[in-house]
PDB file of C-alpha atoms in Angstrom:
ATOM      1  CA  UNK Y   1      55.563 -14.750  -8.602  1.00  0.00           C
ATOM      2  CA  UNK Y   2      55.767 -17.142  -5.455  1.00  0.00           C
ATOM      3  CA  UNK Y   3      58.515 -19.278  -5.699  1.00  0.00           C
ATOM      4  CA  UNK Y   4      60.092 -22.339  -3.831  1.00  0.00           C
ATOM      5  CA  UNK Y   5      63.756 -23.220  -3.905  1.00  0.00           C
ATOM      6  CA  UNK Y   6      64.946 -26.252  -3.731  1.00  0.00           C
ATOM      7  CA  UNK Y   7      69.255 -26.835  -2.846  1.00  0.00           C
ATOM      8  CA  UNK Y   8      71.698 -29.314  -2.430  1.00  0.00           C
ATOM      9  CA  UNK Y   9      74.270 -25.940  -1.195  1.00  0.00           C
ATOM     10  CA  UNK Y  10      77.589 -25.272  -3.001  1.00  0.00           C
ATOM     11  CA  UNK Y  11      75.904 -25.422  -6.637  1.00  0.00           C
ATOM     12  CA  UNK Y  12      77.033 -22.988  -8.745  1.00  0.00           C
ATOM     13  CA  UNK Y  13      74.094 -23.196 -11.150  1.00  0.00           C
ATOM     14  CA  UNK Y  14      70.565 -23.497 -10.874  1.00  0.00           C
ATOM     15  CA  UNK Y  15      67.147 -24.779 -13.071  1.00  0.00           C
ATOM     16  CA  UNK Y  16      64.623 -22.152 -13.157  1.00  0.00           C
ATOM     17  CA  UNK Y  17      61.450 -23.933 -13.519  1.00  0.00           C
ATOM     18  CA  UNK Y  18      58.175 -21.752 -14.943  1.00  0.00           C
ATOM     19  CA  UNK Y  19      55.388 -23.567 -13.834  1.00  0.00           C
ATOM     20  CA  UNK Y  20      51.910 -23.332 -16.172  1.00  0.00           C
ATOM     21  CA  UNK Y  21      49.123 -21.256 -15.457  1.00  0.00           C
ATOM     22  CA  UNK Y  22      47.071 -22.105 -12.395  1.00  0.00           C
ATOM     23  CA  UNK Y  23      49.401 -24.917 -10.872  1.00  0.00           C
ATOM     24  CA  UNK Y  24      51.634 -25.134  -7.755  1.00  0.00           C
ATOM     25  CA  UNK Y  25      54.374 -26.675  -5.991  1.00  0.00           C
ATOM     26  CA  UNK Y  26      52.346 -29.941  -6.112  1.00  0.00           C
ATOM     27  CA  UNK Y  27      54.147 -29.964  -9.617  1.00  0.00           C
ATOM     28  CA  UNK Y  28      57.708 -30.581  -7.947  1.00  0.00           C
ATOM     29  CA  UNK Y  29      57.372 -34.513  -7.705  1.00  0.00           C
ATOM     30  CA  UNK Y  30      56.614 -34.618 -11.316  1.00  0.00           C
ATOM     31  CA  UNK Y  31      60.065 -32.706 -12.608  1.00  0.00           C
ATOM     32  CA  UNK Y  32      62.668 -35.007 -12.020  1.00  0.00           C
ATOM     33  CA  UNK Y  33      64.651 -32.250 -10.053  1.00  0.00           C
ATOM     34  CA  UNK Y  34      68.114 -33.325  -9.253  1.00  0.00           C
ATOM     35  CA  UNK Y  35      70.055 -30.565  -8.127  1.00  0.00           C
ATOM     36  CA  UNK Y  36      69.221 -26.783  -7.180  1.00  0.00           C
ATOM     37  CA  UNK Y  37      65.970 -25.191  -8.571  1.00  0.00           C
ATOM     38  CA  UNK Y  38      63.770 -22.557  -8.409  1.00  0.00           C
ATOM     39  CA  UNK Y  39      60.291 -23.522  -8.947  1.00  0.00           C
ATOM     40  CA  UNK Y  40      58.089 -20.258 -10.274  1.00  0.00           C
ATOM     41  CA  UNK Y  41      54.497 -19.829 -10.169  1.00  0.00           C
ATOM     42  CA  UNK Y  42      51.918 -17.688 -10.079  1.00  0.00           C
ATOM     43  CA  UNK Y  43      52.350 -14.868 -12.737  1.00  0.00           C
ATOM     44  CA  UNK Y  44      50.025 -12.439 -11.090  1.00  0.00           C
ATOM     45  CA  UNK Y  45      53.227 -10.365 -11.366  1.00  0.00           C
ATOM     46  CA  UNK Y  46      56.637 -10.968 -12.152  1.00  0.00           C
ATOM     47  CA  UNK Y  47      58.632 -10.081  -9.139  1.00  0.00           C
ATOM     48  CA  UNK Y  48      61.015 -12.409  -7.158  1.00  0.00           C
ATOM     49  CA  UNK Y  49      62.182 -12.471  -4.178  1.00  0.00           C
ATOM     50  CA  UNK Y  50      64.461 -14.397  -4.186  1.00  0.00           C
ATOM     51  CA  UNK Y  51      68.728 -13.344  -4.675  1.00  0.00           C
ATOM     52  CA  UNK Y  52      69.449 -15.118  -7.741  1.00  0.00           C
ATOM     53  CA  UNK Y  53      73.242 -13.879  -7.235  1.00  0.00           C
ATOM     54  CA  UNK Y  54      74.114 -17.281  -5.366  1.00  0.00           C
ATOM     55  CA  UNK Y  55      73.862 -19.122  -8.495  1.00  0.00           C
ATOM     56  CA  UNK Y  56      76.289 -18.021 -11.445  1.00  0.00           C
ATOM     57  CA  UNK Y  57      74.195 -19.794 -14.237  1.00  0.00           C
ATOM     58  CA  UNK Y  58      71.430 -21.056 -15.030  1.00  0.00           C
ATOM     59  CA  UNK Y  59      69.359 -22.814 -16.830  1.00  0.00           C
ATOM     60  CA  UNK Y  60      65.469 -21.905 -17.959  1.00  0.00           C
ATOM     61  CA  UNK Y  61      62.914 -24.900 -18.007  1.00  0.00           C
ATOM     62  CA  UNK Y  62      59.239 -23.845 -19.269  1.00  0.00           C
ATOM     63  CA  UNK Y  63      55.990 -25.282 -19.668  1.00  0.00           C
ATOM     64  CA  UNK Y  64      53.021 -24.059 -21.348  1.00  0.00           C
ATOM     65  CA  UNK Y  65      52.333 -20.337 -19.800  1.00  0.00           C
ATOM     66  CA  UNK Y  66      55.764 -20.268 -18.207  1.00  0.00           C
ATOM     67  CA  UNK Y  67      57.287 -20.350 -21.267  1.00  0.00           C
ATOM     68  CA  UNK Y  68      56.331 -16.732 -21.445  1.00  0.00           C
ATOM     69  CA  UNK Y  69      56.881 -15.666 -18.190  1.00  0.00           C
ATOM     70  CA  UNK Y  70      60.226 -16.755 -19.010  1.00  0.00           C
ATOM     71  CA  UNK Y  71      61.037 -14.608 -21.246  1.00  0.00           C
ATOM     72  CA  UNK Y  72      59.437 -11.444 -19.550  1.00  0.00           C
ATOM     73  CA  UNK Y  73      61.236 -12.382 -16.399  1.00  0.00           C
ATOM     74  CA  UNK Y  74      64.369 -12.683 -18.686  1.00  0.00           C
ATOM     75  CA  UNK Y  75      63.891  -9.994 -20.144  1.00  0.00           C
ATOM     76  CA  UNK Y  76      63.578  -7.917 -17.298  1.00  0.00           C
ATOM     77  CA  UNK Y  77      66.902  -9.167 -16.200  1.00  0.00           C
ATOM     78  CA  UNK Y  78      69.477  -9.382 -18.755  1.00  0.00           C
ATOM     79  CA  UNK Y  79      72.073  -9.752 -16.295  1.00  0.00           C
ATOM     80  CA  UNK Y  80      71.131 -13.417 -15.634  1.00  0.00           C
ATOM     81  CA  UNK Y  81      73.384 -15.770 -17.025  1.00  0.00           C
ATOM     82  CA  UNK Y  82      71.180 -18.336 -19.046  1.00  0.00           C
ATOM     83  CA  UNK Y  83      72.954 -21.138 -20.785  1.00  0.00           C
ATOM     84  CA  UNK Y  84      70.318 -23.587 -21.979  1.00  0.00           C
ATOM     85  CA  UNK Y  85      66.716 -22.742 -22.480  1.00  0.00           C
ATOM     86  CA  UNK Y  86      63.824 -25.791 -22.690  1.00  0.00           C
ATOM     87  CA  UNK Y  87      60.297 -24.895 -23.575  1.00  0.00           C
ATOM     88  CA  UNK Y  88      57.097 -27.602 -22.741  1.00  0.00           C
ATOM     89  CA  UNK Y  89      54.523 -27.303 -24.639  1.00  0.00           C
ATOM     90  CA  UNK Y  90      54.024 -23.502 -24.639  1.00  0.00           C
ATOM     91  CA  UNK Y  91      55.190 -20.703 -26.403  1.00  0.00           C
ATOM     92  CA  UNK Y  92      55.904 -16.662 -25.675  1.00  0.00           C
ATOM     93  CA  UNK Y  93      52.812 -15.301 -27.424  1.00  0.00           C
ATOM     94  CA  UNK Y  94      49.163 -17.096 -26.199  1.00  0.00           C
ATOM     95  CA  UNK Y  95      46.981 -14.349 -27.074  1.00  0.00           C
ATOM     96  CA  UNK Y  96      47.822 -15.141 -30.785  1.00  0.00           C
ATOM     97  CA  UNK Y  97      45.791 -17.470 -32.151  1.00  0.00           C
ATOM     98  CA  UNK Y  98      48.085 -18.727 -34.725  1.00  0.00           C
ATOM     99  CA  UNK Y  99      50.963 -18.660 -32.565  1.00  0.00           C
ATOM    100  CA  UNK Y 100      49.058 -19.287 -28.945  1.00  0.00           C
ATOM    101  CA  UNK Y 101      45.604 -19.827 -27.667  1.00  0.00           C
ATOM    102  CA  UNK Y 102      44.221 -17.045 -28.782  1.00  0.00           C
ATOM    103  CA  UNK Y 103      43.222 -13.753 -26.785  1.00  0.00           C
ATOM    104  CA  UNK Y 104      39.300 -15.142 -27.247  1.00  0.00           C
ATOM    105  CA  UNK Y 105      39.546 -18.262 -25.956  1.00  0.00           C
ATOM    106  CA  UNK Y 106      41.478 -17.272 -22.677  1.00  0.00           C
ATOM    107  CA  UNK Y 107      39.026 -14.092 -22.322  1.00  0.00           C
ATOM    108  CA  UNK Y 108      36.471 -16.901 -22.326  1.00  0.00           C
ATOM    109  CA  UNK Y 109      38.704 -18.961 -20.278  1.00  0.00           C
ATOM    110  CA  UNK Y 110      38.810 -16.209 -17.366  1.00  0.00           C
ATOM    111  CA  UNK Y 111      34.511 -15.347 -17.726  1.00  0.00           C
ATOM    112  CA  UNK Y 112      33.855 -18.628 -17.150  1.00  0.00           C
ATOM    113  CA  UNK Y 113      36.177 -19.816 -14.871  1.00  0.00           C
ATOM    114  CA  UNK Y 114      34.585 -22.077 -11.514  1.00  0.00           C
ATOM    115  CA  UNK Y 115      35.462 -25.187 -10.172  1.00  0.00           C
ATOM    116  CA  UNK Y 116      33.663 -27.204 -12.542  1.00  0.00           C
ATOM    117  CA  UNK Y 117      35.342 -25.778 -15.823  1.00  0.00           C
ATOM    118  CA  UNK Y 118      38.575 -26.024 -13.761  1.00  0.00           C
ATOM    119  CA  UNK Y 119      37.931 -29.822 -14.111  1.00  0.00           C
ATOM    120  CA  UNK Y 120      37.325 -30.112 -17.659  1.00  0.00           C
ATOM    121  CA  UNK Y 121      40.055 -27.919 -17.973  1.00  0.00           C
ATOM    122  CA  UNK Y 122      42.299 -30.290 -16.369  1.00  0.00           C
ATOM    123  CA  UNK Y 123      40.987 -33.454 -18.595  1.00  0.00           C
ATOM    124  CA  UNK Y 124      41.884 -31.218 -21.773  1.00  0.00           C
ATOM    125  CA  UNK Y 125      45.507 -31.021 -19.966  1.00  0.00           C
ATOM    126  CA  UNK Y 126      46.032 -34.594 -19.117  1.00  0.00           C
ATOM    127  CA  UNK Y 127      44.623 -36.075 -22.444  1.00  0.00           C
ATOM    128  CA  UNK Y 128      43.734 -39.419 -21.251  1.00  0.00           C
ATOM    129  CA  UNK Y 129      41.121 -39.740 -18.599  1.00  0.00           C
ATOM    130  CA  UNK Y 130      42.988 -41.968 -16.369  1.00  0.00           C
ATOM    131  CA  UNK Y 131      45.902 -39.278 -15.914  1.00  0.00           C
ATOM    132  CA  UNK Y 132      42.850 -36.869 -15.004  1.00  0.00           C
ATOM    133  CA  UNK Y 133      42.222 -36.776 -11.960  1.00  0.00           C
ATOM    134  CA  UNK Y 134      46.187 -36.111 -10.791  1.00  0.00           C
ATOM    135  CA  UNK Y 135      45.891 -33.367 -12.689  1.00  0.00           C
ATOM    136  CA  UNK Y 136      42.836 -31.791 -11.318  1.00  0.00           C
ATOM    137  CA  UNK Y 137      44.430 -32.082  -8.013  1.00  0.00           C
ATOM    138  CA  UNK Y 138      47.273 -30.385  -8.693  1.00  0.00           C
ATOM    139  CA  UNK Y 139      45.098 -27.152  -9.524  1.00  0.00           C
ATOM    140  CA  UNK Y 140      43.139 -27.391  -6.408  1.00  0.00           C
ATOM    141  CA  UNK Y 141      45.871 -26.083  -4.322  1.00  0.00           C
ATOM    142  CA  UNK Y 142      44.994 -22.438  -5.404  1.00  0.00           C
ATOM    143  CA  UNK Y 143      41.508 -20.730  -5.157  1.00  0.00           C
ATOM    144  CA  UNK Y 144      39.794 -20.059  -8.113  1.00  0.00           C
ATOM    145  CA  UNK Y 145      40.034 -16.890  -8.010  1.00  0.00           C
ATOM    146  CA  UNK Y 146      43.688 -16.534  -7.670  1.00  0.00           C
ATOM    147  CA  UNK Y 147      43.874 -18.477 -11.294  1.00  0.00           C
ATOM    148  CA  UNK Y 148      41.304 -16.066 -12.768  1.00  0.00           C
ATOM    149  CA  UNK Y 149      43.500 -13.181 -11.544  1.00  0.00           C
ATOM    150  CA  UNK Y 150      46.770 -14.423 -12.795  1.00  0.00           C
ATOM    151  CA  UNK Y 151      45.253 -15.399 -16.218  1.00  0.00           C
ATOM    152  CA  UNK Y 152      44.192 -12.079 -16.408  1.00  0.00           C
ATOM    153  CA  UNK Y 153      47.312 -10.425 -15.799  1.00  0.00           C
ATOM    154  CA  UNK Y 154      48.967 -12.693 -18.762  1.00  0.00           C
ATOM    155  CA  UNK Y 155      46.318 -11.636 -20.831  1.00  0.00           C
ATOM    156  CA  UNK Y 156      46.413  -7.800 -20.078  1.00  0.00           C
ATOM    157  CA  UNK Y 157      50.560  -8.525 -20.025  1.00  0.00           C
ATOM    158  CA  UNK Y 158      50.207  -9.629 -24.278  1.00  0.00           C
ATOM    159  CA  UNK Y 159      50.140  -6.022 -24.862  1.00  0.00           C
ATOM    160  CA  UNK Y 160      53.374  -5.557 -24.390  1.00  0.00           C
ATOM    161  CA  UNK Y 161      55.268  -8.906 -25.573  1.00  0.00           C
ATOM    162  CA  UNK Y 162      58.613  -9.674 -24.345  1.00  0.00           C
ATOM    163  CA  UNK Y 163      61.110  -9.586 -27.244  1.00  0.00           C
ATOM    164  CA  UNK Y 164      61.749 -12.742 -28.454  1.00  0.00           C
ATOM    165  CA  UNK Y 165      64.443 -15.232 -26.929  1.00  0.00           C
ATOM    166  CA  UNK Y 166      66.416 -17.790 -28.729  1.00  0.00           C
ATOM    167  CA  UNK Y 167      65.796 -21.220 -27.315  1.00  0.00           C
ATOM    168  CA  UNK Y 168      67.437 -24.198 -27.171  1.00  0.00           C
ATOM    169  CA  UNK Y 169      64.904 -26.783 -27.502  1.00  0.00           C
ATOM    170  CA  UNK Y 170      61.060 -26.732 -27.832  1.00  0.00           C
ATOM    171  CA  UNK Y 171      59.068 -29.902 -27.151  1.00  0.00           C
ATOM    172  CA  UNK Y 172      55.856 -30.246 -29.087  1.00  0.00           C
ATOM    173  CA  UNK Y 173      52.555 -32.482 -27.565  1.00  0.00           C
ATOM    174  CA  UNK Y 174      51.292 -33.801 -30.720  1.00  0.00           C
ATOM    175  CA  UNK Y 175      48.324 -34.655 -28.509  1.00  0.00           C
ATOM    176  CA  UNK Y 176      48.110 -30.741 -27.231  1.00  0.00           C
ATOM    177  CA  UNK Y 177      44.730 -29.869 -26.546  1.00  0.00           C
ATOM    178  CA  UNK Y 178      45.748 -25.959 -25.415  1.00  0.00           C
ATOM    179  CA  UNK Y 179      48.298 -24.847 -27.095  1.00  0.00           C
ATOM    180  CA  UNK Y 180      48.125 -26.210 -30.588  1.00  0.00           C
ATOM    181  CA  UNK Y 181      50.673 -28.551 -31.881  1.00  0.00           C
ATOM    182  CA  UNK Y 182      50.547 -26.396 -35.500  1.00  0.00           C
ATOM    183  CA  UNK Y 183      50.815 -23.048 -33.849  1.00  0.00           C
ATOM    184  CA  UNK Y 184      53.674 -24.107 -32.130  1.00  0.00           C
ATOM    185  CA  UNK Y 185      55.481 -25.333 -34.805  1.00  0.00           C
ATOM    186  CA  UNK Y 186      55.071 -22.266 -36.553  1.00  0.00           C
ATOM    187  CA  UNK Y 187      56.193 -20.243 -33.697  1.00  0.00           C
ATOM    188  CA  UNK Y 188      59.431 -22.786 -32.963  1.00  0.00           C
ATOM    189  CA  UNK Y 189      60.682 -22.590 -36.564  1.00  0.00           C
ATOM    190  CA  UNK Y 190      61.784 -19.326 -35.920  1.00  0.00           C
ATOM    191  CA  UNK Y 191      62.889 -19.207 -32.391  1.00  0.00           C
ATOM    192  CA  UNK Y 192      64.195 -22.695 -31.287  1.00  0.00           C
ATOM    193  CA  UNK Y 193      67.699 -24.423 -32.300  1.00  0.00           C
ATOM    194  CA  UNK Y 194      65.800 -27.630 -31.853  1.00  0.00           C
ATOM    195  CA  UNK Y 195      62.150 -28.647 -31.831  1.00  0.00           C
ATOM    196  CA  UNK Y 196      61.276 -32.320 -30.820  1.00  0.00           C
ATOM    197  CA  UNK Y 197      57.870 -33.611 -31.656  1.00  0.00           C
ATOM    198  CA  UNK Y 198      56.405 -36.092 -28.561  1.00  0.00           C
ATOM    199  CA  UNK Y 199      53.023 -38.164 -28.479  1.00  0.00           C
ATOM    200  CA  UNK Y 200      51.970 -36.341 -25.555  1.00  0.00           C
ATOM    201  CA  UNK Y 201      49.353 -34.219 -24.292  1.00  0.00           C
ATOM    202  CA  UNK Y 202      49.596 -30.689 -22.877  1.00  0.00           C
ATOM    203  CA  UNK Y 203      50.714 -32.553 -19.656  1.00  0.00           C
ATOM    204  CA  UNK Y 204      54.311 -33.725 -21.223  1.00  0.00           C
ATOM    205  CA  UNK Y 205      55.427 -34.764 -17.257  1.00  0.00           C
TER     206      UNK Y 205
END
């Protein structure tokens, strides 16, 4: 993962913020950050460097694809001291396709990809085509083929789910055009203490 971290020094706790799949930093304006964070990106692979052991606590923010890197990256390290968990529009399985995306419609996602589908990609995202073209931009700070690569490391990654993760809260985009609103909801009824239902789209910033 590439990572940047953002401190205000002597915090004791920390947001880790899973960006979704094919964005940036560019994000950071958008999250209403006000103390120390991690933004994560990038899930080519899963390895940080970064020493976590400065922060005692923390707590996991997720949107979309991050919401599974989340839980593989917690996963992988148990030791991590999470106390509240949000997910955005997202959930841990996207290869489902009652659950997810679907493992079809990504395969066809990463065939396809260019710079024009990146753009009506990024219309499905924002919903509204006024809110657009911000988010087009903020996928045109990585190269095209960077995204296909990391898209197909999620994909190849859905073999081997992470075990599932209690979560605090799960917000829903009734206007979701990616991951379902239904296929959330049947995910979240399971796995989430509390599920809030918002008249978003995917983009729920």
């Amino acid at each position: 993962m590439r990572h940047k971290v953002i401190s205000s020094a002597g915090s004791r706790s920390a947001t880790l913020w899973f960006l979704g799949w094919g964005f940036d930093e560019a994000v950071e304006p958008y999250l209403a950050i006000s103390s120390d964070a991690v933004l994560l990106w990038d899930y080519s692979n899963l390895d940080l460097d970064v020493d976590l052991s400065q922060w005692d606590s923390f707590t996991v923010k997720a949107w979309s694809m991050g919401v599974w890197a989340a839980d593989a990256f917690a996963a992988a390290h148990p030791y991590l001291h999470i106390a509240h968990r949000t997910a955005f529009c997202g959930t841990p399985r996207p290869a489902d396709p009652s659950l997810g995306i679907g493992a079809e419609a990504i395969r066809l996602t990463i065939d396809n990809w260019c710079d024009a589908n990146r753009g009506k990609f990024a219309r499905k995202i924002a919903g509204t085509s006024s809110l657009a073209p911000t988010v087009a931009s903020l996928m045109q700070g990585r190269a095209i083929v960077s995204q296909a690569d990391e898209l197909t490391h999620i994909l190849e990654a859905q073999n081997e789910p992470p075990a599932p993760a209690a979560w605090d809260v799960a917000v829903i985009g009734l206007r979701d055009r990616i991951f379902p609103p239904d296929n959330q909801r049947r995910w979240w009824a399971q796995h989430a203490h509390s599920i809030e239902e918002r008249n978003t789209p995917h983009w729920p910033f």
